[in-house]
Coordinates of C-alpha atoms in Angstrom, one line a residue:
X29 CA -67.9 -7.9 -32.6
X30 CA -69.2 -9.2 -35.9
X31 CA -69.1 -12.9 -36.4
X32 CA -65.9 -13.3 -38.3
X33 CA -64.5 -16.8 -39.0
X34 CA -60.9 -15.7 -39.2
X35 CA -59.5 -19.2 -38.9
X36 CA -61.4 -20.3 -42.0
X37 CA -60.2 -17.2 -43.9
X38 CA -56.6 -17.8 -42.8
X39 CA -56.8 -21.4 -44.0
X40 CA -58.3 -20.3 -47.3
X41 CA -55.5 -17.7 -47.8
X42 CA -52.9 -20.3 -46.8
X43 CA -54.2 -22.6 -49.5
X44 CA -53.4 -19.9 -52.1
X45 CA -50.1 -18.8 -50.5
X46 CA -51.6 -15.4 -49.5
X47 CA -51.6 -15.6 -45.7
X48 CA -49.4 -12.4 -45.6
X49 CA -52.6 -10.4 -46.2
X50 CA -53.5 -10.9 -42.5
X51 CA -50.1 -10.1 -41.1
X52 CA -51.4 -6.9 -39.4
X53 CA -54.6 -8.4 -38.2
X54 CA -53.9 -7.9 -34.5
X55 CA -53.0 -4.2 -35.0
X56 CA -56.3 -3.3 -36.7
X57 CA -59.3 -1.6 -35.2
X58 CA -62.5 -3.6 -35.2
X59 CA -63.9 -1.6 -38.1
X60 CA -60.7 -2.2 -40.2
X61 CA -60.8 -5.9 -39.3
X62 CA -64.4 -6.1 -40.6
X63 CA -63.4 -4.2 -43.8
X64 CA -60.5 -6.4 -44.6
X65 CA -62.4 -9.6 -43.7
X66 CA -65.2 -8.6 -46.1
X67 CA -62.9 -7.6 -48.9
X68 CA -60.9 -10.9 -48.7
X69 CA -64.0 -13.1 -48.3
X70 CA -65.7 -11.5 -51.3
X71 CA -62.7 -12.5 -53.6
X72 CA -63.1 -15.5 -55.7
X73 CA -59.5 -16.7 -54.9
X74 CA -59.5 -19.5 -57.4
X75 CA -60.5 -17.1 -60.2
X76 CA -58.1 -14.4 -59.3
X77 CA -55.2 -16.9 -59.0
X78 CA -56.1 -18.4 -62.4
X79 CA -56.0 -14.8 -63.8
X80 CA -52.5 -14.3 -62.3
X81 CA -51.2 -17.5 -63.8
X82 CA -52.5 -16.6 -67.2
X83 CA -51.0 -13.1 -66.9
X84 CA -47.6 -14.4 -65.9
X85 CA -47.6 -16.7 -68.9
X86 CA -48.5 -13.7 -71.0
X87 CA -45.4 -11.8 -69.5
X88 CA -43.1 -14.4 -71.0
X89 CA -44.4 -13.6 -74.5
X90 CA -44.6 -9.8 -74.0
X91 CA -42.8 -8.0 -76.8
X92 CA -42.9 -10.9 -79.2
X93 CA -43.6 -10.0 -82.8
X94 CA -46.6 -11.6 -84.4
X95 CA -45.7 -11.2 -88.1
X96 CA -45.3 -14.9 -88.9
X97 CA -48.7 -15.7 -87.4
X98 CA -50.7 -12.8 -89.0
X99 CA -53.0 -12.8 -92.1
X100 CA -54.9 -9.8 -93.5
X101 CA -58.7 -9.8 -93.6
X102 CA -60.3 -10.9 -96.8
X103 CA -61.8 -8.3 -99.1
X104 CA -65.3 -9.7 -98.9
X105 CA -65.5 -9.0 -95.1
X106 CA -64.3 -5.4 -95.4
X107 CA -66.9 -2.8 -96.2
X108 CA -66.3 0.9 -96.4
X109 CA -68.2 4.2 -96.7
X110 CA -66.1 5.2 -99.7
X111 CA -66.7 1.9 -101.5
X112 CA -70.5 2.0 -101.1
X113 CA -73.1 3.7 -103.3
X114 CA -75.6 6.1 -101.9
X115 CA -78.3 3.5 -102.5
X116 CA -76.4 0.9 -100.5
X117 CA -75.7 3.3 -97.6
X118 CA -79.4 4.2 -97.5
X119 CA -80.4 0.6 -97.5
X120 CA -78.0 -0.1 -94.6
X121 CA -79.5 2.8 -92.7
X122 CA -83.1 1.7 -93.3
X123 CA -82.4 -1.8 -92.1
X124 CA -81.1 -0.4 -88.8
X125 CA -83.9 2.2 -88.3
X126 CA -86.4 -0.7 -88.6
X127 CA -84.7 -2.5 -85.7
X128 CA -84.4 0.7 -83.6
X129 CA -88.2 1.3 -84.1
X130 CA -88.9 -2.2 -82.7
X131 CA -86.8 -1.5 -79.6
X132 CA -84.2 -4.1 -80.6
X133 CA -81.1 -2.0 -80.3
X134 CA -78.9 -1.3 -77.2
X135 CA -75.8 0.8 -76.9
X136 CA -72.8 0.1 -74.6
X137 CA -70.7 3.1 -73.6
X138 CA -67.2 2.6 -72.0
X139 CA -67.0 5.6 -69.6
X140 CA -64.7 4.5 -66.8
X141 CA -62.0 7.1 -67.4
X142 CA -61.4 10.3 -65.5
X143 CA -59.9 13.2 -67.3
X144 CA -56.6 12.9 -65.5
X145 CA -54.5 13.7 -68.5
X146 CA -56.8 16.7 -69.1
X147 CA -56.0 18.0 -65.6
X148 CA -59.5 17.2 -64.2
X149 CA -60.7 14.6 -61.7
X150 CA -64.3 14.2 -63.0
X151 CA -65.5 11.6 -65.6
X152 CA -64.3 12.4 -69.1
X153 CA -67.9 12.4 -70.4
X154 CA -68.6 15.5 -68.3
X155 CA -65.8 17.4 -70.2
X156 CA -66.8 20.5 -72.2
X157 CA -64.3 21.1 -75.1
X158 CA -65.5 24.7 -75.6
X159 CA -68.1 24.4 -78.3
X160 CA -70.4 27.5 -78.9
X161 CA -73.2 25.5 -77.2
X162 CA -70.9 24.5 -74.3
X163 CA -72.3 21.0 -74.4
X164 CA -70.4 18.2 -72.7
X165 CA -69.5 14.9 -74.4
X166 CA -72.3 13.2 -72.4
X167 CA -74.9 15.7 -73.7
X168 CA -73.8 15.4 -77.3
X169 CA -74.0 11.7 -77.2
X170 CA -77.4 11.7 -75.4
X171 CA -78.8 14.0 -78.1
X172 CA -77.5 11.8 -80.8
X173 CA -79.5 8.9 -79.4
X174 CA -82.6 11.0 -79.2
X175 CA -82.1 12.1 -82.8
X176 CA -81.6 8.5 -83.9
X177 CA -84.9 7.5 -82.2
X178 CA -86.7 10.3 -84.0
X179 CA -85.2 9.3 -87.4
X180 CA -86.4 5.7 -86.9
X181 CA -89.9 6.9 -85.9
X182 CA -90.0 9.2 -88.9
X183 CA -89.0 6.3 -91.2
X184 CA -91.2 3.6 -89.8
X185 CA -94.0 5.4 -87.9
X186 CA -93.1 3.3 -84.8
X187 CA -91.6 4.9 -81.7
X188 CA -88.9 2.5 -80.4
X189 CA -86.5 3.2 -77.6
X190 CA -82.8 2.6 -77.4
X191 CA -81.4 1.5 -74.1
X192 CA -78.0 3.1 -73.3
X193 CA -75.8 1.0 -70.9
X194 CA -73.0 3.1 -69.5
X195 CA -70.0 1.3 -67.9
X196 CA -68.3 3.4 -65.2
X197 CA -65.5 2.6 -62.7
X198 CA -65.4 2.9 -59.0
X199 CA -64.2 6.5 -59.3
X200 CA -66.7 7.6 -62.0
X201 CA -69.9 5.8 -61.1
X202 CA -71.3 8.3 -58.6
X203 CA -70.5 11.5 -60.4
X204 CA -71.8 10.0 -63.7
X205 CA -75.2 9.0 -62.2
X206 CA -75.5 12.3 -60.5
X207 CA -74.7 14.3 -63.6
X208 CA -77.4 12.5 -65.6
X209 CA -79.9 12.9 -62.8
X210 CA -79.1 16.6 -62.4
X211 CA -79.6 17.2 -66.2
X212 CA -82.8 15.1 -66.5
X213 CA -80.9 12.6 -68.6
X214 CA -80.7 15.2 -71.4
X215 CA -84.2 14.4 -72.6
X216 CA -83.8 10.6 -72.5
X217 CA -86.1 8.4 -70.3
X218 CA -84.4 7.6 -67.1
X219 CA -85.2 3.9 -67.3
X220 CA -83.4 3.7 -70.7
X221 CA -80.1 5.0 -69.2
X222 CA -78.5 2.2 -67.2
X223 CA -75.3 3.1 -65.3
X224 CA -73.2 0.1 -64.1
X225 CA -69.7 -0.4 -62.8
X226 CA -66.8 -2.5 -64.0
X227 CA -65.0 -4.7 -61.6
X228 CA -61.6 -4.5 -60.0
X229 CA -58.8 -7.0 -59.5
X230 CA -56.1 -7.2 -56.9
X231 CA -52.6 -6.0 -57.9
X232 CA -49.8 -8.7 -57.6
X233 CA -46.1 -8.7 -57.0
X234 CA -44.1 -10.3 -59.8
X235 CA -43.8 -13.4 -57.5
X236 CA -47.6 -13.8 -57.3
X237 CA -48.3 -12.2 -53.9
X238 CA -51.3 -9.9 -53.6
X239 CA -50.3 -6.4 -52.5
X240 CA -51.7 -4.6 -49.5
X241 CA -52.2 -0.9 -50.2
X242 CA -53.0 -0.2 -46.6
X243 CA -52.8 -2.5 -43.6
X244 CA -56.5 -3.3 -43.9
X245 CA -57.0 -2.9 -47.7
X246 CA -55.8 -4.6 -50.8
X247 CA -54.3 -2.6 -53.6
X248 CA -56.9 -3.0 -56.4
X249 CA -57.2 -1.7 -60.0
X250 CA -60.0 -1.7 -62.6
X251 CA -59.9 -4.8 -64.8
X252 CA -59.4 -3.0 -68.1
X253 CA -62.2 -2.2 -70.7
X254 CA -62.4 -6.0 -71.3
X255 CA -63.8 -6.2 -67.8
X256 CA -67.0 -5.2 -69.5
X257 CA -67.9 -8.9 -70.1
X258 CA -67.5 -9.8 -66.4
X259 CA -69.5 -6.7 -65.4
X260 CA -72.3 -7.5 -67.9
X261 CA -72.9 -10.8 -66.0
X262 CA -72.2 -9.6 -62.5
X263 CA -74.2 -6.3 -62.7
X264 CA -77.3 -7.9 -64.4
X265 CA -76.9 -6.0 -67.6
X266 CA -77.1 -9.1 -69.8
X267 CA -80.3 -10.1 -68.0
X268 CA -81.8 -6.6 -68.6
X269 CA -80.9 -6.8 -72.4
X270 CA -82.6 -10.2 -72.6
X271 CA -85.7 -9.0 -70.8
X272 CA -86.0 -6.0 -73.1
X273 CA -85.6 -8.2 -76.2
X274 CA -82.5 -6.3 -77.4
X275 CA -81.0 -8.2 -80.3
X276 CA -78.2 -5.9 -81.6
X277 CA -75.6 -3.9 -79.6
X278 CA -73.1 -1.2 -80.6
X279 CA -70.2 -0.3 -78.3
X280 CA -68.1 2.8 -78.2
X281 CA -65.7 4.9 -76.1
X282 CA -66.8 8.1 -74.4
X283 CA -63.8 10.3 -75.5
X284 CA -64.7 10.4 -79.2
X285 CA -66.5 13.7 -79.9
X286 CA -67.4 12.7 -83.5
X287 CA -68.9 9.3 -82.6
X288 CA -72.0 8.4 -84.5
X289 CA -73.7 6.8 -81.5
X290 CA -75.6 3.7 -82.7
X291 CA -74.5 4.3 -86.3
X292 CA -77.3 2.9 -88.5
X293 CA -75.0 2.6 -91.5
X294 CA -72.4 0.5 -89.7
X295 CA -75.1 -1.7 -88.1
X296 CA -77.0 -2.1 -91.4
X297 CA -73.8 -3.3 -93.1
X298 CA -73.4 -5.9 -90.3
X299 CA -77.0 -7.0 -90.7
X300 CA -76.7 -7.5 -94.5
X301 CA -73.5 -9.6 -93.9
X302 CA -75.1 -11.6 -91.1
X303 CA -72.2 -10.7 -88.9
X304 CA -72.3 -11.6 -85.2
X305 CA -69.4 -9.3 -84.3
X306 CA -67.8 -6.4 -86.2
X307 CA -65.2 -3.6 -85.8
X308 CA -65.5 -0.1 -87.2
X309 CA -62.1 1.1 -88.3
X310 CA -60.4 4.1 -90.0
X311 CA -57.6 3.8 -92.5
X312 CA -54.2 3.9 -90.9
X313 CA -52.7 7.3 -91.6
X314 CA -49.1 6.1 -92.3
X315 CA -47.1 2.9 -91.6
X316 CA -45.6 3.9 -88.3
X317 CA -48.8 5.3 -86.8
X318 CA -49.1 3.9 -83.2
X319 CA -52.6 2.3 -83.6
X320 CA -53.9 -1.2 -83.2
X321 CA -54.8 -2.9 -86.4
X322 CA -57.5 -5.5 -87.2
X323 CA -56.4 -8.8 -88.8
X324 CA -56.2 -12.5 -88.2
X325 CA -53.6 -14.2 -85.9
X326 CA -53.4 -18.0 -86.2
X327 CA -56.8 -17.9 -88.0
X328 CA -58.6 -15.9 -85.2
X329 CA -59.7 -12.3 -85.5
X330 CA -57.7 -9.9 -83.4
X331 CA -56.5 -6.3 -82.8
X332 CA -52.7 -6.4 -83.0
X333 CA -50.9 -3.5 -81.2
X334 CA -48.4 -1.5 -83.2
X335 CA -45.6 -2.8 -81.0
X336 CA -46.4 -6.4 -81.9
X337 CA -45.5 -6.1 -85.6
X338 CA -42.2 -5.3 -87.3
X339 CA -41.6 -2.3 -89.5
X340 CA -41.5 -4.6 -92.6
X341 CA -45.1 -5.8 -92.0
X342 CA -46.3 -2.3 -91.1
X343 CA -45.0 -1.0 -94.5
X344 CA -46.5 -3.9 -96.6
X345 CA -48.7 -2.6 -99.3
X346 CA -51.5 -4.0 -101.6
X347 CA -51.4 -3.5 -105.4
X348 CA -53.4 -0.3 -105.1
X349 CA -50.6 1.0 -102.7
X350 CA -53.0 0.9 -99.6
X351 CA -51.5 -0.7 -96.5
X352 CA -52.1 -4.5 -96.1
X353 CA -52.4 -3.9 -92.4
X354 CA -54.3 -0.7 -92.5
X355 CA -57.6 -1.3 -90.6
X356 CA -57.0 0.9 -87.5
X357 CA -59.0 0.2 -84.4
X358 CA -61.1 3.1 -83.0
X359 CA -63.0 1.2 -80.3
X360 CA -66.4 1.0 -82.0
X361 CA -67.8 -2.5 -82.2
X362 CA -71.0 -4.3 -83.1
X363 CA -72.3 -7.5 -81.4
X364 CA -75.5 -9.6 -81.8
X365 CA -77.0 -10.3 -78.4
X366 CA -76.5 -14.1 -79.0
X367 CA -72.8 -13.6 -79.5
X368 CA -72.5 -11.3 -76.5
X369 CA -74.4 -13.8 -74.3
X370 CA -72.2 -16.7 -75.5
X371 CA -69.0 -14.7 -74.8
X372 CA -70.2 -13.7 -71.3
X373 CA -71.4 -17.1 -70.3
X374 CA -68.8 -19.4 -71.8
X375 CA -65.7 -17.5 -73.1
X376 CA -65.2 -14.7 -70.6
X377 CA -62.9 -16.7 -68.3
X378 CA -60.6 -17.8 -71.1
X379 CA -60.1 -14.2 -72.3
X380 CA -56.5 -13.2 -72.5
X381 CA -55.1 -11.0 -69.7
X382 CA -52.6 -8.3 -70.5
X383 CA -49.9 -7.2 -68.1
X384 CA -49.4 -3.6 -67.1
X385 CA -46.2 -3.4 -65.0
X386 CA -46.6 -0.5 -62.6
X387 CA -45.2 1.3 -59.6
X388 CA -47.7 0.1 -56.9
X389 CA -47.5 1.7 -53.4
X390 CA -47.4 -1.1 -50.8
X391 CA -47.3 -1.7 -47.0
X392 CA -44.0 -3.3 -46.1
X393 CA -43.5 -5.9 -43.3
X394 CA -43.1 -3.1 -40.8
X395 CA -46.4 -1.7 -41.7
X396 CA -44.9 1.4 -43.5
X397 CA -46.3 2.6 -46.8
X398 CA -43.6 2.5 -49.5
X399 CA -43.9 4.4 -52.8
X400 CA -41.6 2.5 -55.2
X401 CA -39.5 4.3 -57.8
X402 CA -39.6 1.5 -60.3
X403 CA -42.3 -1.1 -61.3
X404 CA -42.7 -3.6 -58.5
X405 CA -45.9 -5.4 -59.5
X406 CA -48.6 -5.9 -62.1
X407 CA -52.1 -4.8 -62.8
X408 CA -54.1 -7.3 -64.8
X409 CA -56.3 -6.0 -67.7
X410 CA -58.5 -7.5 -70.4
X411 CA -59.2 -5.6 -73.6
X412 CA -62.7 -5.2 -75.0
X413 CA -61.7 -6.4 -78.5
X414 CA -60.2 -9.7 -77.3
X415 CA -63.6 -11.3 -77.9
X416 CA -63.2 -11.0 -81.7
X417 CA -61.3 -14.3 -81.6
X418 CA -64.6 -16.1 -80.6
X419 CA -66.5 -14.7 -83.7
X420 CA -67.3 -17.0 -86.5
X421 CA -68.8 -14.4 -88.8
X422 CA -66.8 -11.2 -88.4
X423 CA -66.7 -8.1 -90.6
X424 CA -65.0 -4.7 -90.7
X425 CA -66.5 -1.4 -91.7
X426 CA -64.2 1.5 -92.6
X427 CA -65.4 5.0 -92.0
X428 CA -63.9 8.4 -92.6
X429 CA -61.7 9.9 -89.8
X430 CA -62.8 13.5 -90.3
X431 CA -66.4 12.4 -90.0
X432 CA -66.2 9.9 -87.1
X433 CA -63.0 9.9 -85.1
X434 CA -61.6 12.6 -82.9
X435 CA -60.8 11.3 -79.4
X436 CA -60.1 13.6 -76.4
X437 CA -57.0 12.4 -74.8
X438 CA -54.6 15.2 -74.0
X439 CA -54.5 18.6 -72.4
X440 CA -54.1 21.8 -74.5
X441 CA -50.5 22.2 -75.7
X442 CA -50.1 18.6 -76.8
X443 CA -49.7 18.0 -80.6
X444 CA -52.9 16.0 -80.9
X445 CA -56.2 14.9 -79.4
X446 CA -56.6 18.1 -77.3
X447 CA -59.9 19.9 -76.5
X448 CA -59.2 22.3 -79.4
X449 CA -58.5 19.4 -81.8
X450 CA -61.8 17.9 -80.9
X451 CA -63.8 21.1 -81.0
X452 CA -62.4 22.1 -84.4
X453 CA -63.0 18.6 -85.8
X454 CA -66.7 19.0 -84.9
X455 CA -66.9 22.6 -86.2
X456 CA -65.3 21.6 -89.6
X457 CA -67.7 18.7 -90.0
X458 CA -70.7 20.9 -89.3
X459 CA -69.6 23.5 -91.7
X460 CA -69.1 20.8 -94.4
X461 CA -72.7 19.5 -93.7
X462 CA -74.2 23.0 -94.3
X463 CA -72.1 23.6 -97.4
X464 CA -73.2 20.2 -98.8
X465 CA -76.8 21.2 -98.0
X466 CA -76.3 24.4 -100.2
X467 CA -76.1 27.0 -97.4
X468 CA -73.7 29.9 -97.6
X469 CA -71.8 30.8 -94.4
X470 CA -70.9 34.5 -94.4
X471 CA -68.2 36.0 -92.3
X472 CA -68.2 39.6 -90.9
X473 CA -66.6 41.0 -94.1
X474 CA -69.7 39.7 -95.8
X475 CA -67.8 37.1 -97.8
X476 CA -68.4 33.3 -97.9
X477 CA -66.2 31.5 -95.4
X478 CA -63.9 29.0 -97.0
X479 CA -64.0 25.4 -95.6
X480 CA -61.9 25.0 -92.5
X481 CA -59.5 22.1 -92.3
X482 CA -60.3 19.3 -89.9
X483 CA -57.6 18.4 -87.4
X484 CA -58.7 14.8 -87.8
X485 CA -58.7 14.7 -91.6
X486 CA -56.8 11.8 -93.1
X487 CA -54.2 14.2 -94.5
X488 CA -53.0 15.6 -91.2
X489 CA -53.8 13.1 -88.5
X490 CA -50.9 12.6 -86.1
X491 CA -48.7 15.0 -88.1
X492 CA -46.1 16.7 -85.9
X493 CA -47.3 20.1 -87.3
X494 CA -50.9 19.6 -86.2
X495 CA -51.2 23.1 -84.8
X496 CA -49.7 25.0 -87.7
X497 CA -51.0 28.2 -89.2
X498 CA -53.7 26.7 -91.4
X499 CA -55.2 25.0 -88.3
X500 CA -55.7 28.4 -86.7
X501 CA -58.4 29.2 -89.3
X502 CA -61.7 28.4 -87.5
X503 CA -65.3 28.7 -88.6
X504 CA -67.7 28.9 -85.7
X505 CA -70.5 26.7 -86.9
X506 CA -72.3 24.1 -84.7
X507 CA -75.4 22.1 -85.4
X508 CA -77.2 20.4 -82.5
X509 CA -77.6 16.7 -82.8
X510 CA -81.4 17.4 -82.3
X511 CA -81.3 19.3 -85.6
X512 CA -79.2 16.7 -87.5
X513 CA -77.8 13.4 -86.6
X514 CA -75.3 13.1 -89.5
X515 CA -75.9 15.9 -92.0
X516 CA -79.6 15.1 -92.8
X517 CA -82.6 17.5 -92.3
X518 CA -80.7 20.6 -93.5
X519 CA -82.5 21.0 -96.9
X520 CA -84.3 24.1 -95.6
X521 CA -81.0 26.0 -95.6
X522 CA -80.4 25.5 -99.3
X523 CA -79.6 28.8 -101.0
X524 CA -79.7 30.7 -97.6
X525 CA -76.9 32.9 -96.3
X526 CA -76.1 32.4 -92.6
X527 CA -74.1 34.9 -90.7
X528 CA -71.3 33.5 -88.6
X529 CA -71.1 32.4 -85.9
X530 CA -73.8 29.8 -86.5
X531 CA -75.4 27.7 -83.8
X532 CA -78.4 25.6 -85.0
X533 CA -80.3 24.5 -81.9

C-alpha cells in the first residue's frame, strides 16, 4: 500500500474540526483511500478555513442595502463613445495598435461555463447560434484577435502577437483544449493560446463542516470568476505574462457575441488616462434593470448588485435626466500588468467571498447519499470585479449596447439573451456597418432592405416584448471578423448593390 501517514492527516483535520472527513476510512478500498488522502493532503486547510470565516461574516451582511455608503463616479473618470469625437476615438485606437504591434497586450477570457441553461453540456464557447457562417463563439473571438493583429501591423509596419489566456473549469478544460487543437486554433499560433483552469473550493455546511459528496470525495465547486486571480498565480499565467513582457491586459466573458476582443478604443482611453484598472460599461436601460452598477462604496470602487440598492437610489437622476447609478457592468475590464501582479501577489487573499446557499448532495453518517430539498450548505465564490477596490487610478468607458453587448444566456423561448437574440444582434450590426460604408443591400424583390432592429438596442433591451413582430424582421448579412474587426475596411462596397443573403468571408 502507498505510504499514507493517516495519523498525521487525522491530527491535522482534528486541529480544524474536520475529522468527520475520515469517518468511512475503514470501509474504503485502497484506491479510494489513496484518492481521499491525496485530496485532503493537497488542501491548504488554513486558507480554506479562513475563506469560510470570511464568507460566514459576509452571510450576516447579506441583503443589506448600501445606499448610505455609495457615491457615484466623478465625471472626469467616465469616458464614452458618444461623448468622444472621431479624432479622439482614432487617437485612442492608434495608441493601442502601437502597443499590440510591440507584443505588449494580453487578453484574458473567462470560459468556465457549460451551456447548461442552453440545454448543452459542452463549453459555451463551442456554441453556434446559427449565423450564416455557422461559426461558434470561440471562432468569432479567435478571428477578431487575428483581425486586430493585422490592423496593428498595417498601422505600424510591425507584426506583434497577442497572447490569449483562456480560463476554463474542471468540466470545460479538456473539451476546450481539444476544440482549439482540432480546429488549428482558428489560424492563431498555438503558443499564443494558453488554456488554464480555475481552482475549486470545498463546500461547507452552515456550521462550518466540509461536506463529503461521496465516502471518498469532498463536495467541491469552482471558486467563482474571481478565482481567476488565484489561478493566475497557481497555474503560472502571471509568470508567462511577465516573461512575454505583456504590459496591458483586457478581460471579457465568453458568452458575449458582440464583444470587441481586445478593444483598441477602450484600451487607448485607459492609456490616455493613465488608468491601472478600468471597467467597460453600458448605460443602464431603466431604473429596475437587474444589472450590477459601477460606483464607489466607502471610497472604494465597486460593482454593486441590483439587490443591494433601494428603489430610491436606483431611480436617482442627474440634471440631464440620466441615471446617477447608470454604469452597468458587462464583464469587460482593463488592467495594467503591474496592477494585476500586485493584486495576485498581495491582495488576493483579502478579496471578499460571496455566499451562494445551495442544495448540496451529501453522504450522511450511515454512508447514504442524501439529496436535500432545501439549501443545506454554501459554495464560496469570489467575483472578478472585486479587485476594483484596490485600484488607485480607475476609469469607466461607456460603449453602445447594440454594438458591443449581447450575451448568450438562455435557451430559445426565453424573452431575452437567447441564440436568436445574439444572432440577430450581430446581423443587425453588420447590416449597419455596410450601410454606413455606402453599400445597398437588396432583397429578392429587388428593393433596398430597411435596417433591421437590434434586439440589444438601448430602446428595447430587457423589454418584456422582446420577441414581438418587428423583431421577426431579419436581414441575413454577416461579415467575417477577418474582413472587418469593427466596421472598417468596407470602403470597396461604397455604391455597390449586394444581393441578400450576404456573407462576406
